[in-house]
Short mmCIF file of C-alpha atoms and ligand atoms in Angstrom, two decimals:
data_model
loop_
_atom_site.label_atom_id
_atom_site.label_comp_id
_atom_site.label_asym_id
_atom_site.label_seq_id
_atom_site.Cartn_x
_atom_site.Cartn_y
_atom_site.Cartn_z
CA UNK A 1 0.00 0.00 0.00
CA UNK A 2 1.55 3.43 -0.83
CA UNK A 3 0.28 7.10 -0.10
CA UNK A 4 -0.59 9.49 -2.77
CA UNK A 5 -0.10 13.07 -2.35
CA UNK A 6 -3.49 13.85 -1.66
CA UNK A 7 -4.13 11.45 1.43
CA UNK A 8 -1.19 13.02 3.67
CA UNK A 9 -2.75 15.01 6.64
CA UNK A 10 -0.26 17.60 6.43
CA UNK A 11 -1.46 18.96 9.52
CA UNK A 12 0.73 16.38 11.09
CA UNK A 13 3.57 17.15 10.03
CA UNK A 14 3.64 21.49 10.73
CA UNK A 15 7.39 22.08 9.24
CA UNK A 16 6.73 20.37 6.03
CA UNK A 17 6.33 22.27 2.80
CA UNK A 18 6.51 21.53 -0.46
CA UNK A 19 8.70 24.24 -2.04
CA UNK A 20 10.14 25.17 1.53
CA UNK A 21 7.75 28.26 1.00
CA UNK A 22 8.21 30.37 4.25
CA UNK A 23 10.48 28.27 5.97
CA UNK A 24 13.71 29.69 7.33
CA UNK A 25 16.90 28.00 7.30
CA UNK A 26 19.40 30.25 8.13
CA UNK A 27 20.24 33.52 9.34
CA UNK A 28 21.91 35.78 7.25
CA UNK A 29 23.44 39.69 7.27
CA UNK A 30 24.13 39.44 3.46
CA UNK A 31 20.88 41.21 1.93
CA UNK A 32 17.14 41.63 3.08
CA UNK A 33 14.23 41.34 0.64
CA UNK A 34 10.63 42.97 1.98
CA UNK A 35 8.56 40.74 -0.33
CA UNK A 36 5.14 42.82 0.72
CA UNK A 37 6.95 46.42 -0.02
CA UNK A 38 9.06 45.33 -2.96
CA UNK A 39 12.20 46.40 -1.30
CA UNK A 40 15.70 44.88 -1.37
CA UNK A 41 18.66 45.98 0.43
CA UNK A 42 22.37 44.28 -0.10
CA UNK A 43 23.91 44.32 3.72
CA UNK A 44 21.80 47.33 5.14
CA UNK A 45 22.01 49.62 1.34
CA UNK A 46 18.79 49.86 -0.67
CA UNK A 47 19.35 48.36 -4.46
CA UNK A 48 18.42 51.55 -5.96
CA UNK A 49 21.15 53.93 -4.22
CA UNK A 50 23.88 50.94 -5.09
CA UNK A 51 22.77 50.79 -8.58
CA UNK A 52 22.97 54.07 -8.78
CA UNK A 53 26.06 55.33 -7.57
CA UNK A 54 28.40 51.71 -6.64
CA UNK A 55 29.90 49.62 -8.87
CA UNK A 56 30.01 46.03 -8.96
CA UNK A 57 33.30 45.80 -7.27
CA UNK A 58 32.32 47.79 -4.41
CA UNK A 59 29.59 45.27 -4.21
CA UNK A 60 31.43 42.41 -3.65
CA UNK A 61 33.44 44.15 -0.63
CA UNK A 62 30.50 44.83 0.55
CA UNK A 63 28.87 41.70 0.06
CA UNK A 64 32.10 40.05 1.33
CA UNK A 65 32.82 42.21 4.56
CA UNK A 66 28.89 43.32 5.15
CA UNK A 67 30.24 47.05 5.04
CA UNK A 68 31.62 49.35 2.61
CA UNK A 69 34.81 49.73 1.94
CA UNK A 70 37.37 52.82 1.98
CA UNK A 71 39.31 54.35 -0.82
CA UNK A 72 42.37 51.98 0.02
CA UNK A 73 40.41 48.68 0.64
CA UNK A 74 38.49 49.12 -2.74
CA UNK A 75 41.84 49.78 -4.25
CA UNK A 76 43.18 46.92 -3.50
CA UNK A 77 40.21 44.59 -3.54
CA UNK A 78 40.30 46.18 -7.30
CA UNK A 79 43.85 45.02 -7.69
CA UNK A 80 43.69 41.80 -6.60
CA UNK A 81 40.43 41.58 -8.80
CA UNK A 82 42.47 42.54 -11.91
CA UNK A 83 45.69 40.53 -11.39
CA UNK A 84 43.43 36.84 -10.90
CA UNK A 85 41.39 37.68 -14.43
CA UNK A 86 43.68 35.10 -16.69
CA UNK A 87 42.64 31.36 -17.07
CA UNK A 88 44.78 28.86 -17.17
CA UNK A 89 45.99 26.98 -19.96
CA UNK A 90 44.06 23.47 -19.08
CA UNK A 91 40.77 25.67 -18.89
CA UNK A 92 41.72 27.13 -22.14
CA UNK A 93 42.07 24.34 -23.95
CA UNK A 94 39.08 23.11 -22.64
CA UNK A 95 37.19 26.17 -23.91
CA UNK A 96 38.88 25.94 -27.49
CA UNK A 97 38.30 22.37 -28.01
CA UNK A 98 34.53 21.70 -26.35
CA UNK A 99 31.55 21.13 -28.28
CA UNK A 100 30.71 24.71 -29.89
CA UNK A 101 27.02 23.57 -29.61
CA UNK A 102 27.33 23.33 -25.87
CA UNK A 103 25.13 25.17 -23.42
CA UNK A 104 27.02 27.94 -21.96
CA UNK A 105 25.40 27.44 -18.58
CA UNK A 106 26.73 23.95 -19.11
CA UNK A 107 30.65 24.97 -20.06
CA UNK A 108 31.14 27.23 -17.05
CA UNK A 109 29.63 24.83 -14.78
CA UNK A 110 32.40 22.57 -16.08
CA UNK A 111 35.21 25.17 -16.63
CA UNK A 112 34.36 26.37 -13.21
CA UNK A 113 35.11 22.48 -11.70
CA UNK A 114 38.25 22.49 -13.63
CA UNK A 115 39.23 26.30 -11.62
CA UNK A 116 39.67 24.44 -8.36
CA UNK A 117 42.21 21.85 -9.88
CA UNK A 118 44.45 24.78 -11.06
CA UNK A 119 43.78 26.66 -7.77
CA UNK A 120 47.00 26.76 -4.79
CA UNK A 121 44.41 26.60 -2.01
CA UNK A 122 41.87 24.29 -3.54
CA UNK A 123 41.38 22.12 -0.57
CA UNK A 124 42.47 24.51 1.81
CA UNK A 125 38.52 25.30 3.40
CA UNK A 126 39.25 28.17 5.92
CA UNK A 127 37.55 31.25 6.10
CA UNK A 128 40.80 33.35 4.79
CA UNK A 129 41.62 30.72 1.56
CA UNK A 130 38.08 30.92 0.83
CA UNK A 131 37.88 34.47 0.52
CA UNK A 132 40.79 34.55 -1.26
CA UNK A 133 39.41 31.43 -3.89
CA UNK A 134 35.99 33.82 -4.06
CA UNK A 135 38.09 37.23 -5.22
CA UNK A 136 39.84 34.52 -7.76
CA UNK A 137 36.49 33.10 -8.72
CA UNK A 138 34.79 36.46 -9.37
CA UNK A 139 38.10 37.51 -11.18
CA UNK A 140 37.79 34.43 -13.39
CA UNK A 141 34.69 33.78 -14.13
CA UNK A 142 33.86 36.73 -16.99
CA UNK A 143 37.26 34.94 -18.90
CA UNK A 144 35.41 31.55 -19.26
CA UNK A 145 32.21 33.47 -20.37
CA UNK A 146 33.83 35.25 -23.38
CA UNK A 147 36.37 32.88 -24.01
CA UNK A 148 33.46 30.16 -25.07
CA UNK A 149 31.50 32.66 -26.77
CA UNK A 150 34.48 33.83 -29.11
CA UNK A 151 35.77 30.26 -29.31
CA UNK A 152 32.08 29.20 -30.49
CA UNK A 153 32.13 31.75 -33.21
CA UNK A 154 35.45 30.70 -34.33
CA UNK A 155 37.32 33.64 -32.90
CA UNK A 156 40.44 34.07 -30.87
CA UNK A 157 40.19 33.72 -27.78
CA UNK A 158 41.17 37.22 -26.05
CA UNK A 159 43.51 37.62 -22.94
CA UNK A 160 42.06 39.88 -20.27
CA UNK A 161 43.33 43.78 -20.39
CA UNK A 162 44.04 42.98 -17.32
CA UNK A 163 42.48 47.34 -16.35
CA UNK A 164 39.24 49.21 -15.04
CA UNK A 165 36.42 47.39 -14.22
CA UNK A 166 35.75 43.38 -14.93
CA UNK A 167 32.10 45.16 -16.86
CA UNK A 168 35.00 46.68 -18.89
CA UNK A 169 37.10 43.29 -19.73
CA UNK A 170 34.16 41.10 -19.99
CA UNK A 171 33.31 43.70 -22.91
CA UNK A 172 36.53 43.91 -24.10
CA UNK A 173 36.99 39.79 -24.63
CA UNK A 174 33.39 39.43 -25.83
CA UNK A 175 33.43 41.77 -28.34
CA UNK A 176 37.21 42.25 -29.07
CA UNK A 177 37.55 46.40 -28.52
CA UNK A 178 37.09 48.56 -25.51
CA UNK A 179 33.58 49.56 -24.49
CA UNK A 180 32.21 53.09 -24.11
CA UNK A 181 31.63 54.36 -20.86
CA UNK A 182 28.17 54.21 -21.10
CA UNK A 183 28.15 49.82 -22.52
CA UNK A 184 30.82 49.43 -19.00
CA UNK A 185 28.32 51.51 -16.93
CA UNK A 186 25.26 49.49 -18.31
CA UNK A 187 27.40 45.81 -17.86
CA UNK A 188 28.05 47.30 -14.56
CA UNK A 189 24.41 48.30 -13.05
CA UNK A 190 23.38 44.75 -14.34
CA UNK A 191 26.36 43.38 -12.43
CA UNK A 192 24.87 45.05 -9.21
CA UNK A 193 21.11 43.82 -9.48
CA UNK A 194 21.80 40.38 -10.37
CA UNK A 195 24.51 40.36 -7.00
CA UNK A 196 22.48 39.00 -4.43
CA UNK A 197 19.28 37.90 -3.47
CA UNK A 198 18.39 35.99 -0.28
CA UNK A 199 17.57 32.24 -0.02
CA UNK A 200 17.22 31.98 -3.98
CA UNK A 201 17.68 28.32 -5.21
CA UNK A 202 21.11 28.76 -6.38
CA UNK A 203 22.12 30.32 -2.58
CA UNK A 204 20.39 27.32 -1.13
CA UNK A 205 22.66 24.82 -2.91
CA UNK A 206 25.65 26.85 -2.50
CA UNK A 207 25.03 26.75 1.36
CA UNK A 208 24.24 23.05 1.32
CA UNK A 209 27.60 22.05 -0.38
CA UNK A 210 29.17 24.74 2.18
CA UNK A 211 27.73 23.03 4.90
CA UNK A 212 29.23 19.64 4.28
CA UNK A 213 32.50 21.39 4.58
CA UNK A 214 33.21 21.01 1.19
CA UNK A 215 35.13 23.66 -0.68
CA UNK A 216 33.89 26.97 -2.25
CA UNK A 217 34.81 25.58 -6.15
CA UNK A 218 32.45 22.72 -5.60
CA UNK A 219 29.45 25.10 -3.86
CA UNK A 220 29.81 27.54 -6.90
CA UNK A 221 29.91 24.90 -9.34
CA UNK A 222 26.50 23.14 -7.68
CA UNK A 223 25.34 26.81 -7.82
CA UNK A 224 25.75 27.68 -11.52
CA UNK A 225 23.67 23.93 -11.99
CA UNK A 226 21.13 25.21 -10.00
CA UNK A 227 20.89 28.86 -11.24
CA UNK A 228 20.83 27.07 -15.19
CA UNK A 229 17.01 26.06 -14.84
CA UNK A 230 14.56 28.34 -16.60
CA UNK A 231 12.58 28.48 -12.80
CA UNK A 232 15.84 30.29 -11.63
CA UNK A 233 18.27 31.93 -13.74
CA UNK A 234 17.40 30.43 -17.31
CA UNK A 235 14.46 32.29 -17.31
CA UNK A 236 16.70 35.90 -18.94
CA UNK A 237 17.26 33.62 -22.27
CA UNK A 238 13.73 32.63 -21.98
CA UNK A 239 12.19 35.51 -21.82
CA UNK A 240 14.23 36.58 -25.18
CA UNK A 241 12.85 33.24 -26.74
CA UNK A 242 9.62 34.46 -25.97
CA UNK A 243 9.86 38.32 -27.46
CA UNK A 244 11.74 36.22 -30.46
CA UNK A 245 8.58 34.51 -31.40
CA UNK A 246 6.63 37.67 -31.63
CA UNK A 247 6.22 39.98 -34.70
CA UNK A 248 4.92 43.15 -35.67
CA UNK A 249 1.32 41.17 -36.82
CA UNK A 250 1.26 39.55 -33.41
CA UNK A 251 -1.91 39.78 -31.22
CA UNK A 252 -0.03 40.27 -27.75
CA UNK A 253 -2.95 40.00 -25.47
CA UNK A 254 -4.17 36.76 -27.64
CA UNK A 255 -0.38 35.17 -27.14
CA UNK A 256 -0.14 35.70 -24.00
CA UNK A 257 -4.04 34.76 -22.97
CA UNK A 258 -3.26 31.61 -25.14
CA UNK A 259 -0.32 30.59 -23.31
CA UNK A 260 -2.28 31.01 -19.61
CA UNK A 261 -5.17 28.71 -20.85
CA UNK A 262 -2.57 26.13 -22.01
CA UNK A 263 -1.22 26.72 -17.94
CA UNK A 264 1.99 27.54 -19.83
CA UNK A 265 4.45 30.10 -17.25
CA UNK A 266 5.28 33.58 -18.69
CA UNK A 267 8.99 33.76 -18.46
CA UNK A 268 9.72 36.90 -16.62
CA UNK A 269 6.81 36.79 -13.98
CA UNK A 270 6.40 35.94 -10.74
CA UNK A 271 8.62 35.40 -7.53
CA UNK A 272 8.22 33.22 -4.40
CA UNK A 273 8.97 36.07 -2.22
CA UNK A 274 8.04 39.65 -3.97
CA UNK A 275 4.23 40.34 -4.12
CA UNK A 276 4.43 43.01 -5.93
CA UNK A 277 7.12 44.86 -8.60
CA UNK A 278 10.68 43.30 -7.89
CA UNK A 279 12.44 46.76 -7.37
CA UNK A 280 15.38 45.06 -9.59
CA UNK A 281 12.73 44.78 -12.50
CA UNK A 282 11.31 48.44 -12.23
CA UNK A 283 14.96 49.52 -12.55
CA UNK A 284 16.26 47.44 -15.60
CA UNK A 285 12.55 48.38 -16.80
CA UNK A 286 13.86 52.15 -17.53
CA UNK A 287 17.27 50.78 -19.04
CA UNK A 288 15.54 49.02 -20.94
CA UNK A 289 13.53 51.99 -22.53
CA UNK A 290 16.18 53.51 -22.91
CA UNK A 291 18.24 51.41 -24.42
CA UNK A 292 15.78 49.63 -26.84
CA UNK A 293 15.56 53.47 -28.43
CA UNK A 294 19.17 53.93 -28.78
CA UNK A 295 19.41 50.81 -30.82
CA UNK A 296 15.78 51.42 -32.88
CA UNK A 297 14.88 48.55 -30.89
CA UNK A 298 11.87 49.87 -29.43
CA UNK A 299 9.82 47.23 -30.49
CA UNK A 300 11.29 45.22 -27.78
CA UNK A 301 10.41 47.39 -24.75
CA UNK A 302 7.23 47.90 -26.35
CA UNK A 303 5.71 44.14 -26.37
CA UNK A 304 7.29 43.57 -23.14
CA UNK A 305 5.24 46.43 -21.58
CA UNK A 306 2.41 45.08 -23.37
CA UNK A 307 3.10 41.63 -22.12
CA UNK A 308 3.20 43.61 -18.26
CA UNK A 309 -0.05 44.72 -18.71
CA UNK A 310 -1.73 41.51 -19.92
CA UNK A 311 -0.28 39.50 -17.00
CA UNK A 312 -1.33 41.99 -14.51
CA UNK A 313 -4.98 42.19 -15.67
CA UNK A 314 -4.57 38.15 -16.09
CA UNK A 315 -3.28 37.21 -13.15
CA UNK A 316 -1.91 40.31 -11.02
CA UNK A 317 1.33 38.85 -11.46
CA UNK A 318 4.31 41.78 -12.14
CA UNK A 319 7.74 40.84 -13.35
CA UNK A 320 10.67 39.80 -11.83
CA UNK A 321 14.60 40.73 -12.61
CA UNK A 322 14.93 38.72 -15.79
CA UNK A 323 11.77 40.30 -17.44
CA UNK A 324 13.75 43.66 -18.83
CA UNK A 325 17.08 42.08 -18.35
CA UNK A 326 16.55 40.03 -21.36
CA UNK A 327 15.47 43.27 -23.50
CA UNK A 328 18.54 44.89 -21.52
CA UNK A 329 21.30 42.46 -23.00
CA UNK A 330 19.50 42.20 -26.59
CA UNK A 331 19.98 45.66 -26.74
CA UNK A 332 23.95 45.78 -26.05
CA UNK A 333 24.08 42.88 -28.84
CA UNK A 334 24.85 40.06 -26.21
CA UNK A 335 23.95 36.49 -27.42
CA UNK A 336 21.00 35.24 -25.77
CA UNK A 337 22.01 31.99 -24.78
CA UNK A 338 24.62 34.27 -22.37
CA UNK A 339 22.48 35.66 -20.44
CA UNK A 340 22.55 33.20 -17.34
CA UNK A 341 25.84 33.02 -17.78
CA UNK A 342 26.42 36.88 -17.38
CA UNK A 343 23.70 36.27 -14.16
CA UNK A 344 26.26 33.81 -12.56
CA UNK A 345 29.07 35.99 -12.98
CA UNK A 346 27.48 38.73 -10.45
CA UNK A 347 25.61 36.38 -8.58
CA UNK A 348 29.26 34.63 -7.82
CA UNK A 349 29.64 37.22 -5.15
CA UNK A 350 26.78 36.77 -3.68
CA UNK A 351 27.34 32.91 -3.44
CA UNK A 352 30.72 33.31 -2.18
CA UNK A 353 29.50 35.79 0.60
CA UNK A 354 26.72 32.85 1.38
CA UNK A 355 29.44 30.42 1.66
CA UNK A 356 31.40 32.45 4.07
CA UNK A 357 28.68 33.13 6.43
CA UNK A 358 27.69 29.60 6.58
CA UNK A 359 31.54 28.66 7.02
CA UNK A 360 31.23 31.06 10.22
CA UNK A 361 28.75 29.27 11.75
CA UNK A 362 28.07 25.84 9.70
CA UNK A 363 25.99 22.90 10.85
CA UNK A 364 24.95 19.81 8.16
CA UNK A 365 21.66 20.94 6.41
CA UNK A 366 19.65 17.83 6.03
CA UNK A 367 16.24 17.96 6.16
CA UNK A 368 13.51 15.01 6.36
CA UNK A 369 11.30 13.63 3.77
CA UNK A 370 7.99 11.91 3.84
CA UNK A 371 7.74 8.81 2.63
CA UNK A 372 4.83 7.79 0.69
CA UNK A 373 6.53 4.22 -1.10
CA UNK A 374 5.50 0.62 0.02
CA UNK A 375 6.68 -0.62 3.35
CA UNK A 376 7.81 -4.30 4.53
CA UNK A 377 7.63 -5.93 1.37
CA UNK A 378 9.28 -9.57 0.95
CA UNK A 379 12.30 -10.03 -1.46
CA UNK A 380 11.17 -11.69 -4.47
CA UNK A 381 14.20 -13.63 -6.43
CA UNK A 382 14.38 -12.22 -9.91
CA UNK A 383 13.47 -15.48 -11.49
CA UNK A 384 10.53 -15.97 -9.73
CA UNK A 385 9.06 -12.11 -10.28
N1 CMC B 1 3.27 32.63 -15.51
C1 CMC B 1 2.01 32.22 -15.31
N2 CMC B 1 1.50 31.92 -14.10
C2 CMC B 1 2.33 32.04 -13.06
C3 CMC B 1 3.66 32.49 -13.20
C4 CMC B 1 4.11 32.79 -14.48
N3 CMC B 1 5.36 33.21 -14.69
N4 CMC B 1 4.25 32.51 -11.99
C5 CMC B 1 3.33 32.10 -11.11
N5 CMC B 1 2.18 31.82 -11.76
C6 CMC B 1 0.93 31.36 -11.16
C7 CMC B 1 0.99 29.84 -10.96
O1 CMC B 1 0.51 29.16 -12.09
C8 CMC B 1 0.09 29.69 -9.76
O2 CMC B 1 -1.24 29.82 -10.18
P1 CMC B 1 -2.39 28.88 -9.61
O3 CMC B 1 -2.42 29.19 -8.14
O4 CMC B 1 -3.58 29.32 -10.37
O5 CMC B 1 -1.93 27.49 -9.91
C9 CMC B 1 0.42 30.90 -8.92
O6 CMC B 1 0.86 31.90 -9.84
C10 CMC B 1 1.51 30.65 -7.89
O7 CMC B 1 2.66 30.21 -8.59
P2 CMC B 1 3.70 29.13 -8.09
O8 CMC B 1 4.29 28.43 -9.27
O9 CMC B 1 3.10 28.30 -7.01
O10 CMC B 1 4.79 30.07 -7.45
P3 CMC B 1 6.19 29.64 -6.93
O11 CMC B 1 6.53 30.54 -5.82
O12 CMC B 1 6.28 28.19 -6.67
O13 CMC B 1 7.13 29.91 -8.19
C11 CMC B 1 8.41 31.04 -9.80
C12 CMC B 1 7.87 31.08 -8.38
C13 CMC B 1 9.40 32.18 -9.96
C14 CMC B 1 9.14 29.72 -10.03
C15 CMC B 1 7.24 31.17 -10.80
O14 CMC B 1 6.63 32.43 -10.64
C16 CMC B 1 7.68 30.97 -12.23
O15 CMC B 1 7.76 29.83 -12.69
N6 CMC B 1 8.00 32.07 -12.97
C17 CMC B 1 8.50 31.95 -14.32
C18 CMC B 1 10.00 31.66 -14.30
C19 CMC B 1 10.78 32.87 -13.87
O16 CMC B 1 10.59 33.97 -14.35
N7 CMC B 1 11.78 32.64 -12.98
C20 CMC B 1 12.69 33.70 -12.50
C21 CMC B 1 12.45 34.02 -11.05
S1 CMC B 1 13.20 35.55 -10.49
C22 CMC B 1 14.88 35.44 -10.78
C23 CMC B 1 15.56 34.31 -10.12
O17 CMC B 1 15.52 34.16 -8.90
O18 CMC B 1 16.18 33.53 -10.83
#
């Protein structure tokens, strides 16, 4: 006799729920998220003010050291930064001779693995290595991005400039020349929102791998897996898929309206925690205005706000960070099948700060599950079954 899903008395069983909705695992000082006010503050500093006037790097001192840092300590952290950016040889081979058809998500999940094997301190878990693997990692990271993507298109592979921000080199070794001010500012701001956010999924596994006491590479690696579904990260090149299958001729409300009766998701929408506009989206909502127009593009921002209004009239659902990110990167000519990847290369600090918290005061996450499967059954011999 087994269970089905529908039989359990969950009132039983008070800490179970499917989803983990509301359940808290850990404490944390790394960011707060006011789900009700649509609010979200990295380490005590609202999202707006830091995508306003920080930059990334800043970020990650702050995300790092749960303050901000002074002219000296951001110099340096920006040193440091700039001197890890080069990969090394194994991981460039790796990137010139993988499968150019590969998921991108999928090579710097891999290329990410092969970091730790090149890394001095690889199995070295304390609090002080680990910081210094996560400045290496977020160094890193940007290389393996480009690299694949020029490899893919049967390019040369570009060695980091090695100066200003990583925004700047990631440009630089996608595209092959130096960015404007205003393409490093943009890479930049969408550096900052995508940083950190809570208990996400990708967090959660991070923390879990942490909390074995197994080493950062491996939690960053699990992370990228996790942040690769379209429920999580995936859902930026989504999105694009989506606005890719539209036209001029398209009936937007009809599209949209068809999808919801066919209980397909709208990429883009909906959060477990906001309940109303994810202040991330509102901001890369006026980028992406802007933007769109500077590249005639305003097509793009168009249907998306169109596709807003349907799914709020629908289903009072607003979208989340990867709604107008997607329009965002389109616009500055990025691939879509790069956007997660560009996602995990800010979210990396946010990871690593999760994995240093956890290191500070770790116990073994491992929760329970209910089992619904058959009980005290007798071994039947093969032959006889
Ligand atoms: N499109 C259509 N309906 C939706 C959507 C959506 N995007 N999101 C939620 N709903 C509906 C859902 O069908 C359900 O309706 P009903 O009660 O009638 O069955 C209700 O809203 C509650 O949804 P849920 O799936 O129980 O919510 P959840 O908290 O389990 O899932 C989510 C959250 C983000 C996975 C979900 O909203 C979703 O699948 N969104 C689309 C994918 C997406 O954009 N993901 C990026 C999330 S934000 C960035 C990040 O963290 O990576």
């Amino acid at each position: 006799m087994t269970t089905t899903e529908k039989e359990i008395d969950y009132s039983q069983y008070p800490y179970v729920d499917k989803g983990l909705e509301g359940i808290v695992a850990f404490s944390s000082r790394k960011s707060l998220i006011d789900g009700a006010k649509g609010e979200l503050y990295y380490a005590g500093y609202d999202i707006d003010s830091l995508a306003r006037h920080s930059t990334f790097e800043e970020v990650c001192f702050l995300l790092w050291n749960e303050r901000l840092p002074n002219k000296a300590e951001l110099h340096e952290l920006n040193e440091k930064l700039r001197s890890e950016r080069d990969l090394p040889e194994v991981v460039l081979n790796y990137l010139k001779s993988v499968n150019k058809d590969s998921e991108p998500m999928a090579v710097l999940r891999t290329a990410t693995s092969m970091l730790a094997d090149e890394d001095p301190e690889s199995a070295d878990t304390s609090s002080e290595a680990s910081l210094r693997k996560a400045i290496r990692l977020t160094a890193k990271l940007p290389a393996i991005i480009a690299g694949f993507d020029r490899s893919r298109n049967g390019k040369e592979i570009l060695s980091p400039l090695k100066k200003n921000s990583i925004a700047f080199d990631f440009l630089y070794m996608l595209n092959g020349e130096e960015p404007g001010e205003n393409a490093e500012r943009t890479m930049d701001v969408l550096l900052i929102t995508h940083a950190e956010h809570g208990m996400n999924a990708s967090t959660f596994t991070c923390r879990s791998i942490c909390a074995t006491m197994s080493d950062i590479h491996s939690a960053v690696t699990g992370a990228i897996g996790s942040l690769k579904g379209p429920l999580h990260g995936g859902a930026n090149t989504a999105v694009m898929n989506m606005l890719k299958e539209l036209d001029k001729d398209t009936d937007i409300v009809a599209f949209i309206k068809g999808k919801l009766e066919r209980k397909e998701k709208i990429m883009g929408f909906g959060h477990r925690v906001y309940k109303t506009y994810d202040p991330r989206a509102k901001f890369l909502r006026t980028m992406a205005k802007d933007l769109a127009s500077e590249v005639d593009m305003e097509y793009l921002y168009e249907w998306s706000e169109s596709i807003v209004k349907v799914m709020k009239e629908e289903k009072n659902i607003d979208p989340n960070v990867d709604f107008f990110s997607a329009t965002v990167y389109y616009s500055m000519g990025i691939q879509p099948d790069l956007y997660t990847t560009i996602f995990s290369m800010a979210r990396v600090s946010g990871w690593t700060a999760h994995y240093l918290e956890q290191l500070s005061k770790n116990r073994l996450i491992r929760p329970r599950v209910l089992y619904l499967g058959n009980e005290n059954l007798e071994y039947v011999p093969i032959d006889e079954r």
